[in-house]
Amino acid sequence: MDALKTATLALALALTPAAHAAGKGKTQAGPDPKIQALAAKFIEQSFLPGEGQDLSRLQQDDTLKACNQYRDQPPEKVAAEINARERATIKYPEGGKLMGDWKNGEKLYAAGFGMRIGRIEPDRPERQKGGNGGNCYACHAADPKEVAFGTIGPSLMHYGKLRGASEEMVKYTYEKIYNPQAYTACSQMPRMGHNGILRPEQIADIVAYLLSPESPVNK
Ligand code: HEC
C-alpha cells in the first residue's frame, strides 16, 4: 500500500472513535490516542523535507490538540481556556494604529502566497512568512465585483458598511484576524498573526480594506 493510502486509512480510523470505543465498551471524548498518533506519523512522513517545507507546522500545539480531541466542539471550560491562551498571543502594530492602508490590504486579502507546503509548489523560504498574503478569498467573499471566492467562512461583503468602523469594531476585526481562536475556540480560520502568516501592520491594512468607506468592499 502506498504512503498516501496508508495515511488515508489511518486518518479514517482516527476519525471513527465511536466504533472503537463502543467495541471496547467504554466512551471517550475523542479519537483513540494510539490511532491518532499513528495518523499523525503517517501524515508527517508524507511531507518530505526540502526547500520551502516548514515541517515544524506539523507539530500540534495545545490548542490544536484540544480541538482535535473534542472534534472542534470543546466543552465550555476547555473553550474558555483556549480563548484565554490564544488572546494572550495577540500583538499590535507599533504605534497602535489598527487601520492601515486599504489598498495594500486589498492585495494581501487576495494573495494566495504564504506558507504553502508540499512537493509540487511550496513557497520559497522568503515568501513563507510575512511578505505574502492572507488568501482570504479562499474562504470569504469581500469585493462585490469579485466572483471567485470560497464559502467556508461567512461573506464579508459590505462588512464596514453593515457594521460601521467604531473603535470597538476596528479592534475586534484586528484581533479576529490576528487570532480567530481568541474568539471562536476551534475556528476553521488560520491564526494569521499568531502563526506569522501576516505581520501586525499587514493585518491593519486588511482591517482598513474591510472597514474603510473608500474600500471596494463597502461600495
Ligand atoms: C480556511 C478558511 C478561512 C480563511 C483562509 C480565512 N477565514 Fe476568516 N473565517 C473563517 C471562518 C470559518 C469564520 C467563521 C468562524 C469564526 O468566526 O471563527 C471566519 C470568520 C472571520 C471573520 C469574522 C466575521 C464576523 O462575522 O464577525 C473575519 C473578520 C474574517 N474571518 C476575516 C478573514 C480575513 C481578513 C482573512 C484573510 C487574512 C480570513 N478571514 C481568512 C474561515 C477562514
PDB file of C-alpha atoms and ligand atoms in Angstrom:
ATOM      1  CA  MET A   1       0.000   0.000   0.000  1.00  0.00           C
ATOM      2  CA  ASP A   2       1.412   3.419  -0.827  1.00  0.00           C
ATOM      3  CA  ALA A   3       2.001   6.051   1.833  1.00  0.00           C
ATOM      4  CA  LEU A   4      -0.986   8.162   0.869  1.00  0.00           C
ATOM      5  CA  LYS A   5      -3.426   5.249   1.069  1.00  0.00           C
ATOM      6  CA  THR A   6      -1.983   4.140   4.403  1.00  0.00           C
ATOM      7  CA  ALA A   7      -2.280   7.678   5.739  1.00  0.00           C
ATOM      8  CA  THR A   8      -5.863   7.924   4.471  1.00  0.00           C
ATOM      9  CA  LEU A   9      -6.744   4.665   6.179  1.00  0.00           C
ATOM     10  CA  ALA A  10      -5.085   5.737   9.428  1.00  0.00           C
ATOM     11  CA  LEU A  11      -6.946   9.040   9.237  1.00  0.00           C
ATOM     12  CA  ALA A  12     -10.254   7.293   8.623  1.00  0.00           C
ATOM     13  CA  LEU A  13      -9.615   5.139  11.686  1.00  0.00           C
ATOM     14  CA  ALA A  14      -8.630   8.171  13.721  1.00  0.00           C
ATOM     15  CA  LEU A  15     -11.885   9.857  12.790  1.00  0.00           C
ATOM     16  CA  THR A  16     -14.115   6.975  13.907  1.00  0.00           C
ATOM     17  CA  PRO A  17     -13.651   6.894  17.670  1.00  0.00           C
ATOM     18  CA  ALA A  18     -17.225   5.898  18.405  1.00  0.00           C
ATOM     19  CA  ALA A  19     -16.857   2.479  16.791  1.00  0.00           C
ATOM     20  CA  HIS A  20     -13.631   1.756  18.649  1.00  0.00           C
ATOM     21  CA  ALA A  21     -14.880   2.956  21.989  1.00  0.00           C
ATOM     22  CA  ALA A  22     -18.151   1.093  21.563  1.00  0.00           C
ATOM     23  CA  GLY A  23     -16.255  -2.117  20.734  1.00  0.00           C
ATOM     24  CA  LYS A  24     -14.342  -1.886  23.989  1.00  0.00           C
ATOM     25  CA  GLY A  25     -17.441  -0.912  25.910  1.00  0.00           C
ATOM     26  CA  LYS A  26     -16.125   2.459  27.014  1.00  0.00           C
ATOM     27  CA  THR A  27     -16.742   6.027  25.990  1.00  0.00           C
ATOM     28  CA  GLN A  28     -14.075   8.580  25.256  1.00  0.00           C
ATOM     29  CA  ALA A  29     -14.034  12.243  24.369  1.00  0.00           C
ATOM     30  CA  GLY A  30     -12.087  11.960  21.133  1.00  0.00           C
ATOM     31  CA  PRO A  31     -10.242   9.678  18.757  1.00  0.00           C
ATOM     32  CA  ASP A  32      -8.212   6.813  20.227  1.00  0.00           C
ATOM     33  CA  PRO A  33      -4.850   8.440  21.117  1.00  0.00           C
ATOM     34  CA  LYS A  34      -2.880   5.497  19.701  1.00  0.00           C
ATOM     35  CA  ILE A  35      -4.603   5.699  16.343  1.00  0.00           C
ATOM     36  CA  GLN A  36      -4.328   9.462  16.384  1.00  0.00           C
ATOM     37  CA  ALA A  37      -0.572   9.212  16.949  1.00  0.00           C
ATOM     38  CA  LEU A  38      -0.327   6.718  14.097  1.00  0.00           C
ATOM     39  CA  ALA A  39      -2.261   9.022  11.774  1.00  0.00           C
ATOM     40  CA  ALA A  40      -0.034  11.962  12.762  1.00  0.00           C
ATOM     41  CA  LYS A  41       3.057   9.881  11.977  1.00  0.00           C
ATOM     42  CA  PHE A  42       1.791   8.895   8.532  1.00  0.00           C
ATOM     43  CA  ILE A  43       0.877  12.474   7.696  1.00  0.00           C
ATOM     44  CA  GLU A  44       4.316  13.624   8.830  1.00  0.00           C
ATOM     45  CA  GLN A  45       6.038  11.018   6.683  1.00  0.00           C
ATOM     46  CA  SER A  46       4.137  12.140   3.608  1.00  0.00           C
ATOM     47  CA  PHE A  47       5.897  15.543   3.712  1.00  0.00           C
ATOM     48  CA  LEU A  48       9.463  15.189   2.514  1.00  0.00           C
ATOM     49  CA  PRO A  49      11.958  17.694   3.877  1.00  0.00           C
ATOM     50  CA  GLY A  50      13.223  20.227   1.350  1.00  0.00           C
ATOM     51  CA  GLU A  51      13.301  23.874   0.382  1.00  0.00           C
ATOM     52  CA  GLY A  52      10.156  25.692   1.428  1.00  0.00           C
ATOM     53  CA  GLN A  53       8.964  22.814   3.580  1.00  0.00           C
ATOM     54  CA  ASP A  54       8.304  24.150   7.054  1.00  0.00           C
ATOM     55  CA  LEU A  55       7.764  20.822   8.772  1.00  0.00           C
ATOM     56  CA  SER A  56       7.537  22.453  12.207  1.00  0.00           C
ATOM     57  CA  ARG A  57       3.934  23.207  11.273  1.00  0.00           C
ATOM     58  CA  LEU A  58       3.096  19.533  11.622  1.00  0.00           C
ATOM     59  CA  GLN A  59       3.631  19.781  15.384  1.00  0.00           C
ATOM     60  CA  GLN A  60       0.288  20.434  17.014  1.00  0.00           C
ATOM     61  CA  ASP A  61       0.204  22.958  19.834  1.00  0.00           C
ATOM     62  CA  ASP A  62      -2.049  22.548  22.888  1.00  0.00           C
ATOM     63  CA  THR A  63      -4.916  24.382  21.203  1.00  0.00           C
ATOM     64  CA  LEU A  64      -4.879  22.209  18.085  1.00  0.00           C
ATOM     65  CA  LYS A  65      -4.581  19.082  20.222  1.00  0.00           C
ATOM     66  CA  ALA A  66      -7.603  20.092  22.306  1.00  0.00           C
ATOM     67  CA  CYS A  67      -9.650  20.960  19.194  1.00  0.00           C
ATOM     68  CA  ASN A  68      -8.799  17.610  17.624  1.00  0.00           C
ATOM     69  CA  GLN A  69      -9.578  15.762  20.834  1.00  0.00           C
ATOM     70  CA  TYR A  70     -13.038  17.328  21.010  1.00  0.00           C
ATOM     71  CA  ARG A  71     -13.553  17.420  17.228  1.00  0.00           C
ATOM     72  CA  ASP A  72     -13.792  21.199  17.267  1.00  0.00           C
ATOM     73  CA  GLN A  73     -16.591  21.146  19.854  1.00  0.00           C
ATOM     74  CA  PRO A  74     -14.784  21.543  23.166  1.00  0.00           C
ATOM     75  CA  PRO A  75     -16.732  21.737  26.414  1.00  0.00           C
ATOM     76  CA  GLU A  76     -17.246  25.273  27.717  1.00  0.00           C
ATOM     77  CA  LYS A  77     -14.355  25.130  30.177  1.00  0.00           C
ATOM     78  CA  VAL A  78     -11.852  23.946  27.555  1.00  0.00           C
ATOM     79  CA  ALA A  79     -13.156  26.534  25.074  1.00  0.00           C
ATOM     80  CA  ALA A  80     -12.624  29.289  27.656  1.00  0.00           C
ATOM     81  CA  GLU A  81      -9.076  28.067  28.274  1.00  0.00           C
ATOM     82  CA  ILE A  82      -8.357  28.112  24.537  1.00  0.00           C
ATOM     83  CA  ASN A  83      -9.828  31.630  24.142  1.00  0.00           C
ATOM     84  CA  ALA A  84      -7.681  32.930  27.008  1.00  0.00           C
ATOM     85  CA  ARG A  85      -4.487  31.262  25.777  1.00  0.00           C
ATOM     86  CA  GLU A  86      -4.961  32.497  22.211  1.00  0.00           C
ATOM     87  CA  ARG A  87      -5.934  36.005  23.342  1.00  0.00           C
ATOM     88  CA  ALA A  88      -2.637  36.258  25.223  1.00  0.00           C
ATOM     89  CA  THR A  89      -0.738  35.819  21.913  1.00  0.00           C
ATOM     90  CA  ILE A  90      -2.187  38.909  20.217  1.00  0.00           C
ATOM     91  CA  LYS A  91       0.326  41.620  19.382  1.00  0.00           C
ATOM     92  CA  TYR A  92      -0.498  45.048  17.997  1.00  0.00           C
ATOM     93  CA  PRO A  93       1.384  47.140  15.422  1.00  0.00           C
ATOM     94  CA  GLU A  94       3.933  49.629  16.690  1.00  0.00           C
ATOM     95  CA  GLY A  95       2.142  52.903  17.440  1.00  0.00           C
ATOM     96  CA  GLY A  96      -1.113  51.000  17.911  1.00  0.00           C
ATOM     97  CA  LYS A  97      -2.661  52.024  14.558  1.00  0.00           C
ATOM     98  CA  LEU A  98      -5.124  49.225  13.747  1.00  0.00           C
ATOM     99  CA  MET A  99      -6.440  50.748  10.480  1.00  0.00           C
ATOM    100  CA  GLY A 100      -3.736  50.858   7.819  1.00  0.00           C
ATOM    101  CA  ASP A 101      -3.701  51.246   4.043  1.00  0.00           C
ATOM    102  CA  TRP A 102      -6.760  49.616   2.434  1.00  0.00           C
ATOM    103  CA  LYS A 103      -5.100  49.399  -0.981  1.00  0.00           C
ATOM    104  CA  ASN A 104      -2.335  47.224   0.407  1.00  0.00           C
ATOM    105  CA  GLY A 105      -4.956  45.311   2.370  1.00  0.00           C
ATOM    106  CA  GLU A 106      -6.790  44.574  -0.869  1.00  0.00           C
ATOM    107  CA  LYS A 107      -3.657  42.927  -2.315  1.00  0.00           C
ATOM    108  CA  LEU A 108      -2.991  40.937   0.847  1.00  0.00           C
ATOM    109  CA  TYR A 109      -6.611  39.785   1.027  1.00  0.00           C
ATOM    110  CA  ALA A 110      -6.384  38.296  -2.457  1.00  0.00           C
ATOM    111  CA  ALA A 111      -2.806  36.977  -2.479  1.00  0.00           C
ATOM    112  CA  GLY A 112      -2.547  33.234  -2.072  1.00  0.00           C
ATOM    113  CA  PHE A 113       1.157  33.032  -1.304  1.00  0.00           C
ATOM    114  CA  GLY A 114       2.376  32.269   2.170  1.00  0.00           C
ATOM    115  CA  MET A 115       3.194  29.071   3.995  1.00  0.00           C
ATOM    116  CA  ARG A 116       2.182  26.766   1.162  1.00  0.00           C
ATOM    117  CA  ILE A 117       3.974  23.482   1.635  1.00  0.00           C
ATOM    118  CA  GLY A 118       4.035  20.298  -0.393  1.00  0.00           C
ATOM    119  CA  ARG A 119       6.183  18.840  -3.113  1.00  0.00           C
ATOM    120  CA  ILE A 120       4.546  20.437  -6.113  1.00  0.00           C
ATOM    121  CA  GLU A 121       4.956  24.156  -5.499  1.00  0.00           C
ATOM    122  CA  PRO A 122       5.987  25.073  -1.966  1.00  0.00           C
ATOM    123  CA  ASP A 123       6.503  28.792  -1.349  1.00  0.00           C
ATOM    124  CA  ARG A 124      10.144  29.831  -1.394  1.00  0.00           C
ATOM    125  CA  PRO A 125      11.516  30.405   2.123  1.00  0.00           C
ATOM    126  CA  GLU A 126      11.453  34.201   1.735  1.00  0.00           C
ATOM    127  CA  ARG A 127       7.763  34.051   0.856  1.00  0.00           C
ATOM    128  CA  GLN A 128       6.806  31.685   3.657  1.00  0.00           C
ATOM    129  CA  LYS A 129       6.148  34.227   6.372  1.00  0.00           C
ATOM    130  CA  GLY A 130       5.203  37.867   6.442  1.00  0.00           C
ATOM    131  CA  GLY A 131       5.665  39.240   2.938  1.00  0.00           C
ATOM    132  CA  ASN A 132       2.891  37.272   1.370  1.00  0.00           C
ATOM    133  CA  GLY A 133      -0.854  37.153   1.697  1.00  0.00           C
ATOM    134  CA  GLY A 134      -3.840  36.017   3.651  1.00  0.00           C
ATOM    135  CA  ASN A 135      -5.619  34.006   0.955  1.00  0.00           C
ATOM    136  CA  CYS A 136      -8.849  35.313   2.435  1.00  0.00           C
ATOM    137  CA  TYR A 137     -10.817  34.740  -0.799  1.00  0.00           C
ATOM    138  CA  ALA A 138     -10.277  31.016  -0.327  1.00  0.00           C
ATOM    139  CA  CYS A 139     -12.940  31.241   2.387  1.00  0.00           C
ATOM    140  CA  HIS A 140     -14.653  34.655   2.266  1.00  0.00           C
ATOM    141  CA  ALA A 141     -16.356  36.865  -0.300  1.00  0.00           C
ATOM    142  CA  ALA A 142     -15.497  40.594   0.013  1.00  0.00           C
ATOM    143  CA  ASP A 143     -15.436  42.864  -3.074  1.00  0.00           C
ATOM    144  CA  PRO A 144     -18.874  42.590  -4.744  1.00  0.00           C
ATOM    145  CA  LYS A 145     -17.094  42.627  -8.147  1.00  0.00           C
ATOM    146  CA  GLU A 146     -15.014  39.531  -7.311  1.00  0.00           C
ATOM    147  CA  VAL A 147     -16.769  36.371  -8.499  1.00  0.00           C
ATOM    148  CA  ALA A 148     -14.259  33.730  -7.324  1.00  0.00           C
ATOM    149  CA  PHE A 149     -14.434  33.052  -3.594  1.00  0.00           C
ATOM    150  CA  GLY A 150     -14.847  30.193  -1.146  1.00  0.00           C
ATOM    151  CA  THR A 151     -17.669  29.868   1.348  1.00  0.00           C
ATOM    152  CA  ILE A 152     -16.080  28.106   4.340  1.00  0.00           C
ATOM    153  CA  GLY A 153     -16.282  31.448   6.166  1.00  0.00           C
ATOM    154  CA  PRO A 154     -19.144  33.987   6.127  1.00  0.00           C
ATOM    155  CA  SER A 155     -19.308  36.588   3.361  1.00  0.00           C
ATOM    156  CA  LEU A 156     -17.521  39.809   4.321  1.00  0.00           C
ATOM    157  CA  MET A 157     -19.136  41.828   1.525  1.00  0.00           C
ATOM    158  CA  HIS A 158     -20.132  45.329   2.788  1.00  0.00           C
ATOM    159  CA  TYR A 159     -18.508  44.410   6.117  1.00  0.00           C
ATOM    160  CA  GLY A 160     -17.800  48.029   7.158  1.00  0.00           C
ATOM    161  CA  LYS A 161     -20.980  49.407   5.602  1.00  0.00           C
ATOM    162  CA  LEU A 162     -23.063  46.991   7.675  1.00  0.00           C
ATOM    163  CA  ARG A 163     -21.183  47.284  10.944  1.00  0.00           C
ATOM    164  CA  GLY A 164     -19.576  50.696  10.948  1.00  0.00           C
ATOM    165  CA  ALA A 165     -15.959  51.438  11.822  1.00  0.00           C
ATOM    166  CA  SER A 166     -16.256  52.164  15.549  1.00  0.00           C
ATOM    167  CA  GLU A 167     -13.172  51.737  17.702  1.00  0.00           C
ATOM    168  CA  GLU A 168     -14.709  48.533  19.013  1.00  0.00           C
ATOM    169  CA  MET A 169     -15.247  47.081  15.523  1.00  0.00           C
ATOM    170  CA  VAL A 170     -11.714  48.024  14.449  1.00  0.00           C
ATOM    171  CA  LYS A 171     -10.276  46.264  17.496  1.00  0.00           C
ATOM    172  CA  TYR A 172     -12.495  43.194  17.073  1.00  0.00           C
ATOM    173  CA  THR A 173     -11.628  42.867  13.377  1.00  0.00           C
ATOM    174  CA  TYR A 174      -7.893  43.229  14.037  1.00  0.00           C
ATOM    175  CA  GLU A 175      -7.911  40.668  16.845  1.00  0.00           C
ATOM    176  CA  LYS A 176     -10.142  38.282  14.921  1.00  0.00           C
ATOM    177  CA  ILE A 177      -7.695  38.210  12.008  1.00  0.00           C
ATOM    178  CA  TYR A 178      -4.638  38.053  14.280  1.00  0.00           C
ATOM    179  CA  ASN A 179      -6.017  35.107  16.179  1.00  0.00           C
ATOM    180  CA  PRO A 180      -9.569  33.914  15.424  1.00  0.00           C
ATOM    181  CA  GLN A 181      -9.300  31.363  18.206  1.00  0.00           C
ATOM    182  CA  ALA A 182      -9.239  34.136  20.800  1.00  0.00           C
ATOM    183  CA  TYR A 183     -12.960  34.421  19.971  1.00  0.00           C
ATOM    184  CA  THR A 184     -14.008  31.061  18.500  1.00  0.00           C
ATOM    185  CA  ALA A 185     -12.123  28.280  20.279  1.00  0.00           C
ATOM    186  CA  CYS A 186     -11.842  25.888  17.343  1.00  0.00           C
ATOM    187  CA  SER A 187     -12.344  28.224  14.384  1.00  0.00           C
ATOM    188  CA  GLN A 188     -11.534  26.880  10.931  1.00  0.00           C
ATOM    189  CA  MET A 189      -9.791  30.166  10.177  1.00  0.00           C
ATOM    190  CA  PRO A 190      -5.976  30.201  10.316  1.00  0.00           C
ATOM    191  CA  ARG A 191      -4.359  32.191  13.130  1.00  0.00           C
ATOM    192  CA  MET A 192      -2.909  34.732  10.725  1.00  0.00           C
ATOM    193  CA  GLY A 193      -0.866  36.815  13.154  1.00  0.00           C
ATOM    194  CA  HIS A 194      -0.072  34.177  15.706  1.00  0.00           C
ATOM    195  CA  ASN A 195       1.309  31.798  13.087  1.00  0.00           C
ATOM    196  CA  GLY A 196       3.309  34.541  11.393  1.00  0.00           C
ATOM    197  CA  ILE A 197       1.388  34.328   8.113  1.00  0.00           C
ATOM    198  CA  LEU A 198       0.777  38.088   8.295  1.00  0.00           C
ATOM    199  CA  ARG A 199       2.626  40.793  10.230  1.00  0.00           C
ATOM    200  CA  PRO A 200       0.696  43.177  12.518  1.00  0.00           C
ATOM    201  CA  GLU A 201       0.986  46.076  10.008  1.00  0.00           C
ATOM    202  CA  GLN A 202      -0.339  43.845   7.234  1.00  0.00           C
ATOM    203  CA  ILE A 203      -3.310  42.863   9.386  1.00  0.00           C
ATOM    204  CA  ALA A 204      -4.014  46.565   9.989  1.00  0.00           C
ATOM    205  CA  ASP A 205      -4.031  47.078   6.193  1.00  0.00           C
ATOM    206  CA  ILE A 206      -6.608  44.301   5.820  1.00  0.00           C
ATOM    207  CA  VAL A 207      -8.705  45.824   8.631  1.00  0.00           C
ATOM    208  CA  ALA A 208      -8.788  49.051   6.577  1.00  0.00           C
ATOM    209  CA  TYR A 209      -9.767  47.091   3.462  1.00  0.00           C
ATOM    210  CA  LEU A 210     -12.728  45.585   5.351  1.00  0.00           C
ATOM    211  CA  LEU A 211     -13.848  48.704   7.218  1.00  0.00           C
ATOM    212  CA  SER A 212     -12.902  51.813   5.236  1.00  0.00           C
ATOM    213  CA  PRO A 213     -15.827  53.527   3.456  1.00  0.00           C
ATOM    214  CA  GLU A 214     -13.443  54.071   0.489  1.00  0.00           C
ATOM    215  CA  SER A 215     -12.741  50.357   0.109  1.00  0.00           C
ATOM    216  CA  PRO A 216     -14.472  48.458  -2.736  1.00  0.00           C
ATOM    217  CA  VAL A 217     -15.752  46.032  -0.058  1.00  0.00           C
ATOM    218  CA  ASN A 218     -18.143  48.774   1.081  1.00  0.00           C
ATOM    219  CA  LYS A 219     -19.238  50.117  -2.332  1.00  0.00           C
TER     220      LYS A 219
HETATM  221  C1  HEC B   1      -9.736  28.340   5.813  1.00  0.00           C
HETATM  222  C2  HEC B   1     -10.799  29.313   5.733  1.00  0.00           C
HETATM  223  C3  HEC B   1     -10.558  30.727   6.147  1.00  0.00           C
HETATM  224  C4  HEC B   1      -9.581  31.596   5.724  1.00  0.00           C
HETATM  225  C5  HEC B   1      -8.411  31.311   4.796  1.00  0.00           C
HETATM  226  C6  HEC B   1      -9.898  32.859   6.325  1.00  0.00           C
HETATM  227  N1  HEC B   1     -11.002  32.759   7.105  1.00  0.00           N
HETATM  228 FE1  HEC B   1     -11.915  34.257   8.140  1.00  0.00          FE
HETATM  229  N2  HEC B   1     -13.253  32.943   8.904  1.00  0.00           N
HETATM  230  C7  HEC B   1     -13.361  31.621   8.549  1.00  0.00           C
HETATM  231  C8  HEC B   1     -14.472  31.027   9.273  1.00  0.00           C
HETATM  232  C9  HEC B   1     -14.912  29.581   9.167  1.00  0.00           C
HETATM  233  C10 HEC B   1     -15.046  32.033  10.065  1.00  0.00           C
HETATM  234  C11 HEC B   1     -16.265  31.894  10.986  1.00  0.00           C
HETATM  235  C12 HEC B   1     -15.845  31.268  12.285  1.00  0.00           C
HETATM  236  C13 HEC B   1     -15.160  32.238  13.180  1.00  0.00           C
HETATM  237  O1  HEC B   1     -15.763  33.302  13.480  1.00  0.00           O
HETATM  238  O2  HEC B   1     -14.025  31.990  13.587  1.00  0.00           O
HETATM  239  C14 HEC B   1     -14.250  33.236   9.814  1.00  0.00           C
HETATM  240  C15 HEC B   1     -14.505  34.474  10.398  1.00  0.00           C
HETATM  241  C16 HEC B   1     -13.907  35.662  10.006  1.00  0.00           C
HETATM  242  C17 HEC B   1     -14.268  36.977  10.488  1.00  0.00           C
HETATM  243  C18 HEC B   1     -15.357  37.293  11.497  1.00  0.00           C
HETATM  244  C19 HEC B   1     -16.632  37.550  10.748  1.00  0.00           C
HETATM  245  C20 HEC B   1     -17.733  38.043  11.635  1.00  0.00           C
HETATM  246  O3  HEC B   1     -18.892  37.912  11.198  1.00  0.00           O
HETATM  247  O4  HEC B   1     -17.506  38.597  12.709  1.00  0.00           O
HETATM  248  C21 HEC B   1     -13.450  37.872   9.858  1.00  0.00           C
HETATM  249  C22 HEC B   1     -13.438  39.373  10.029  1.00  0.00           C
HETATM  250  C23 HEC B   1     -12.577  37.110   8.996  1.00  0.00           C
HETATM  251  N3  HEC B   1     -12.883  35.781   9.095  1.00  0.00           N
HETATM  252  C24 HEC B   1     -11.609  37.676   8.179  1.00  0.00           C
HETATM  253  C25 HEC B   1     -10.686  36.942   7.434  1.00  0.00           C
HETATM  254  C26 HEC B   1      -9.575  37.539   6.717  1.00  0.00           C
HETATM  255  C27 HEC B   1      -9.312  39.014   6.612  1.00  0.00           C
HETATM  256  C28 HEC B   1      -8.875  36.502   6.162  1.00  0.00           C
HETATM  257  C29 HEC B   1      -7.575  36.568   5.397  1.00  0.00           C
HETATM  258  C30 HEC B   1      -6.479  37.244   6.079  1.00  0.00           C
HETATM  259  C31 HEC B   1      -9.557  35.273   6.508  1.00  0.00           C
HETATM  260  N4  HEC B   1     -10.632  35.578   7.287  1.00  0.00           N
HETATM  261  C32 HEC B   1      -9.149  34.010   6.106  1.00  0.00           C
HETATM  262  C33 HEC B   1     -12.555  30.947   7.676  1.00  0.00           C
HETATM  263  C34 HEC B   1     -11.440  31.468   7.024  1.00  0.00           C
END
